[in-house]
Amino acid sequence: MAGCGRPISLPHARTRRDDAITRALEALGRSGVPTYALYRPNQPPVLLPELLTTSMVLQALPQ
């Protein structure tokens, strides 16, 4: 589904250490969850705040 233009969720609980998740968070400049990132083709990810509102998400989505 990724890359199809539809939102997807990749939930992950940090109850167990996972090196791949740790590296992905570090690449975003984050160290923990929740971390919300909007990925768009050929653009850097857009990081969203930990506390989201509907309007924040809608504003971040491409028109």
Tab-separated table of N, CA, C and O in Angstrom:
chain	number	residue	atom	x	y	z
A	1	MET	N	0.802	-1.192	0.000
A	1	MET	CA	0.000	0.000	0.000
A	1	MET	C	0.846	1.257	0.000
A	1	MET	O	0.404	2.271	-0.474
A	2	ALA	N	2.037	1.191	0.553
A	2	ALA	CA	2.868	2.388	0.586
A	2	ALA	C	3.108	2.880	-0.832
A	2	ALA	O	3.345	2.103	-1.741
A	3	GLY	N	3.046	4.178	-1.004
A	3	GLY	CA	3.260	4.766	-2.311
A	3	GLY	C	2.004	4.825	-3.168
A	3	GLY	O	2.049	5.282	-4.283
A	4	CYS	N	0.895	4.342	-2.651
A	4	CYS	CA	-0.361	4.344	-3.412
A	4	CYS	C	-1.171	5.604	-3.177
A	4	CYS	O	-2.272	5.735	-3.698
A	5	GLY	N	-0.693	6.524	-2.355
A	5	GLY	CA	-1.429	7.737	-2.085
A	5	GLY	C	-2.437	7.599	-0.966
A	5	GLY	O	-3.199	8.509	-0.708
A	6	ARG	N	-2.460	6.452	-0.309
A	6	ARG	CA	-3.381	6.247	0.812
A	6	ARG	C	-2.575	6.227	2.101
A	6	ARG	O	-1.478	5.678	2.140
A	7	PRO	N	-3.128	6.789	3.163
A	7	PRO	CA	-2.417	6.750	4.448
A	7	PRO	C	-2.334	5.319	4.975
A	7	PRO	O	-3.247	4.526	4.797
A	8	ILE	N	-1.217	5.006	5.590
A	8	ILE	CA	-1.066	3.730	6.270
A	8	ILE	C	-0.514	3.993	7.658
A	8	ILE	O	0.134	5.002	7.900
A	9	SER	N	-0.775	3.097	8.543
A	9	SER	CA	-0.292	3.206	9.914
A	9	SER	C	0.658	2.054	10.172
A	9	SER	O	0.383	0.914	9.797
A	10	LEU	N	1.784	2.356	10.791
A	10	LEU	CA	2.747	1.331	11.165
A	10	LEU	C	2.902	1.365	12.681
A	10	LEU	O	3.870	1.908	13.209
A	11	PRO	N	1.941	0.787	13.400
A	11	PRO	CA	2.005	0.854	14.860
A	11	PRO	C	3.155	0.019	15.405
A	11	PRO	O	3.503	-1.011	14.845
A	12	HIS	N	3.731	0.510	16.460
A	12	HIS	CA	4.820	-0.220	17.096
A	12	HIS	C	4.879	0.185	18.561
A	12	HIS	O	4.972	1.355	18.882
A	13	ALA	N	4.839	-0.794	19.419
A	13	ALA	CA	5.005	-0.545	20.854
A	13	ALA	C	6.467	-0.792	21.203
A	13	ALA	O	7.069	-1.746	20.720
A	14	ARG	N	7.032	0.078	22.003
A	14	ARG	CA	8.448	-0.036	22.354
A	14	ARG	C	8.653	-0.843	23.636
A	14	ARG	O	9.516	-0.536	24.438
A	15	THR	N	7.888	-1.907	23.820
A	15	THR	CA	8.074	-2.735	25.006
A	15	THR	C	9.285	-3.645	24.865
A	15	THR	O	9.847	-4.075	25.855
A	16	ARG	N	9.686	-3.915	23.625
A	16	ARG	CA	10.902	-4.695	23.358
A	16	ARG	C	11.789	-3.896	22.423
A	16	ARG	O	11.316	-3.232	21.502
A	17	ARG	N	13.073	-3.974	22.642
A	17	ARG	CA	14.022	-3.246	21.799
A	17	ARG	C	14.044	-3.852	20.401
A	17	ARG	O	14.122	-5.053	20.233
A	18	ASP	N	13.978	-2.997	19.405
A	18	ASP	CA	14.037	-3.404	18.008
A	18	ASP	C	14.999	-2.448	17.316
A	18	ASP	O	14.708	-1.260	17.177
A	19	ASP	N	16.156	-2.976	16.904
A	19	ASP	CA	17.202	-2.113	16.335
A	19	ASP	C	16.744	-1.398	15.066
A	19	ASP	O	17.129	-0.252	14.826
A	20	ALA	N	15.917	-2.027	14.247
A	20	ALA	CA	15.441	-1.376	13.024
A	20	ALA	C	14.564	-0.176	13.358
A	20	ALA	O	14.684	0.888	12.733
A	21	ILE	N	13.698	-0.331	14.351
A	21	ILE	CA	12.839	0.791	14.764
A	21	ILE	C	13.685	1.887	15.388
A	21	ILE	O	13.470	3.073	15.123
A	22	THR	N	14.663	1.515	16.199
A	22	THR	CA	15.551	2.510	16.815
A	22	THR	C	16.269	3.321	15.741
A	22	THR	O	16.331	4.546	15.818
A	23	ARG	N	16.784	2.655	14.707
A	23	ARG	CA	17.471	3.371	13.619
A	23	ARG	C	16.509	4.286	12.865
A	23	ARG	O	16.861	5.405	12.495
A	24	ALA	N	15.296	3.815	12.617
A	24	ALA	CA	14.310	4.643	11.907
A	24	ALA	C	13.967	5.886	12.717
A	24	ALA	O	13.875	6.987	12.170
A	25	LEU	N	13.781	5.733	14.029
A	25	LEU	CA	13.501	6.887	14.882
A	25	LEU	C	14.680	7.852	14.898
A	25	LEU	O	14.495	9.069	14.806
A	26	GLU	N	15.893	7.313	15.018
A	26	GLU	CA	17.087	8.172	15.018
A	26	GLU	C	17.220	8.941	13.707
A	26	GLU	O	17.618	10.104	13.702
A	27	ALA	N	16.870	8.309	12.590
A	27	ALA	CA	16.941	8.986	11.288
A	27	ALA	C	15.980	10.169	11.230
A	27	ALA	O	16.219	11.135	10.508
A	28	LEU	N	14.904	10.088	12.005
A	28	LEU	CA	13.933	11.184	12.079
A	28	LEU	C	14.282	12.191	13.171
A	28	LEU	O	13.565	13.170	13.366
A	29	GLY	N	15.350	11.923	13.922
A	29	GLY	CA	15.726	12.817	15.006
A	29	GLY	C	14.889	12.615	16.255
A	29	GLY	O	14.803	13.498	17.100
A	30	ARG	N	14.280	11.463	16.378
A	30	ARG	CA	13.437	11.144	17.528
A	30	ARG	C	14.021	9.954	18.270
A	30	ARG	O	14.800	9.180	17.718
A	31	SER	N	13.613	9.797	19.513
A	31	SER	CA	14.135	8.684	20.299
A	31	SER	C	13.037	7.770	20.831
A	31	SER	O	13.336	6.769	21.470
A	32	GLY	N	11.795	8.104	20.599
A	32	GLY	CA	10.731	7.271	21.141
A	32	GLY	C	9.427	7.443	20.407
A	32	GLY	O	9.325	8.187	19.435
A	33	VAL	N	8.447	6.713	20.882
A	33	VAL	CA	7.115	6.778	20.310
A	33	VAL	C	6.180	7.462	21.288
A	33	VAL	O	6.446	7.446	22.492
A	34	PRO	N	5.127	8.120	20.856
A	34	PRO	CA	4.680	8.132	19.466
A	34	PRO	C	5.509	9.080	18.600
A	34	PRO	O	5.924	10.136	19.055
A	35	THR	N	5.754	8.659	17.405
A	35	THR	CA	6.377	9.497	16.380
A	35	THR	C	5.504	9.393	15.145
A	35	THR	O	5.229	8.296	14.664
A	36	TYR	N	5.036	10.513	14.677
A	36	TYR	CA	4.175	10.557	13.496
A	36	TYR	C	4.924	11.261	12.374
A	36	TYR	O	5.365	12.390	12.530
A	37	ALA	N	5.070	10.566	11.255
A	37	ALA	CA	5.760	11.133	10.100
A	37	ALA	C	4.920	10.894	8.860
A	37	ALA	O	4.369	9.807	8.665
A	38	LEU	N	4.829	11.923	8.048
A	38	LEU	CA	4.123	11.829	6.782
A	38	LEU	C	5.176	11.683	5.685
A	38	LEU	O	6.030	12.552	5.524
A	39	TYR	N	5.124	10.570	4.969
A	39	TYR	CA	6.071	10.310	3.883
A	39	TYR	C	5.390	10.571	2.559
A	39	TYR	O	4.308	10.065	2.290
A	40	ARG	N	6.054	11.395	1.731
A	40	ARG	CA	5.550	11.710	0.397
A	40	ARG	C	6.645	11.392	-0.612
A	40	ARG	O	7.833	11.513	-0.292
A	41	PRO	N	6.280	11.003	-1.830
A	41	PRO	CA	7.294	10.663	-2.832
A	41	PRO	C	8.251	11.820	-3.091
A	41	PRO	O	7.834	12.967	-3.212
A	42	ASN	N	9.521	11.501	-3.141
A	42	ASN	CA	10.581	12.451	-3.510
A	42	ASN	C	10.670	13.667	-2.601
A	42	ASN	O	11.121	14.727	-3.033
A	43	GLN	N	10.215	13.535	-1.370
A	43	GLN	CA	10.295	14.637	-0.408
A	43	GLN	C	10.717	14.078	0.950
A	43	GLN	O	10.438	12.927	1.259
A	44	PRO	N	11.365	14.909	1.760
A	44	PRO	CA	11.701	14.437	3.107
A	44	PRO	C	10.433	14.250	3.939
A	44	PRO	O	9.399	14.878	3.657
A	45	PRO	N	10.485	13.381	4.934
A	45	PRO	CA	9.296	13.186	5.766
A	45	PRO	C	8.926	14.444	6.532
A	45	PRO	O	9.779	15.250	6.891
A	46	VAL	N	7.633	14.619	6.752
A	46	VAL	CA	7.115	15.727	7.552
A	46	VAL	C	6.789	15.159	8.927
A	46	VAL	O	5.974	14.236	9.042
A	47	LEU	N	7.459	15.660	9.967
A	47	LEU	CA	7.192	15.205	11.329
A	47	LEU	C	6.020	15.981	11.904
A	47	LEU	O	5.945	17.201	11.778
A	48	LEU	N	5.119	15.247	12.520
A	48	LEU	CA	3.960	15.849	13.161
A	48	LEU	C	4.141	15.793	14.674
A	48	LEU	O	4.894	14.955	15.182
A	49	PRO	N	3.449	16.657	15.405
A	49	PRO	CA	3.595	16.655	16.862
A	49	PRO	C	3.024	15.381	17.485
A	49	PRO	O	2.243	14.657	16.861
A	50	GLU	N	3.430	15.132	18.726
A	50	GLU	CA	2.960	13.935	19.424
A	50	GLU	C	1.469	13.991	19.720
A	50	GLU	O	0.800	12.963	19.744
A	51	LEU	N	0.951	15.166	19.976
A	51	LEU	CA	-0.486	15.339	20.190
A	51	LEU	C	-1.088	15.924	18.922
A	51	LEU	O	-0.802	17.058	18.544
A	52	LEU	N	-1.917	15.128	18.258
A	52	LEU	CA	-2.461	15.520	16.961
A	52	LEU	C	-3.911	15.968	17.058
A	52	LEU	O	-4.655	15.493	17.914
A	53	THR	N	-4.262	16.847	16.153
A	53	THR	CA	-5.668	17.179	15.939
A	53	THR	C	-5.984	16.830	14.489
A	53	THR	O	-5.087	16.690	13.651
A	54	THR	N	-7.249	16.712	14.197
A	54	THR	CA	-7.665	16.431	12.827
A	54	THR	C	-7.162	17.506	11.878
A	54	THR	O	-6.657	17.212	10.797
A	55	SER	N	-7.264	18.752	12.289
A	55	SER	CA	-6.839	19.843	11.398
A	55	SER	C	-5.329	19.805	11.141
A	55	SER	O	-4.895	20.113	10.036
A	56	MET	N	-4.530	19.402	12.119
A	56	MET	CA	-3.075	19.301	11.913
A	56	MET	C	-2.765	18.263	10.828
A	56	MET	O	-1.927	18.492	9.967
A	57	VAL	N	-3.444	17.130	10.906
A	57	VAL	CA	-3.203	16.070	9.925
A	57	VAL	C	-3.673	16.511	8.553
A	57	VAL	O	-2.957	16.347	7.562
A	58	LEU	N	-4.845	17.105	8.471
A	58	LEU	CA	-5.356	17.554	7.175
A	58	LEU	C	-4.470	18.623	6.555
A	58	LEU	O	-4.267	18.640	5.340
A	59	GLN	N	-3.923	19.507	7.367
A	59	GLN	CA	-3.037	20.555	6.843
A	59	GLN	C	-1.737	19.958	6.314
A	59	GLN	O	-1.145	20.477	5.380
A	60	ALA	N	-1.280	18.861	6.914
A	60	ALA	CA	-0.026	18.248	6.494
A	60	ALA	C	-0.178	17.441	5.215
A	60	ALA	O	0.795	17.252	4.475
A	61	LEU	N	-1.391	16.973	4.927
A	61	LEU	CA	-1.617	16.161	3.737
A	61	LEU	C	-1.552	17.012	2.482
A	61	LEU	O	-2.040	18.148	2.467
A	62	PRO	N	-0.962	16.470	1.424
A	62	PRO	CA	-0.925	17.229	0.175
A	62	PRO	C	-2.326	17.428	-0.387
A	62	PRO	O	-3.200	16.594	-0.207
A	63	GLN	N	-2.503	18.541	-1.034
A	63	GLN	CA	-3.821	18.866	-1.618
A	63	GLN	C	-4.040	18.152	-2.917
A	63	GLN	O	-3.242	17.879	-3.665
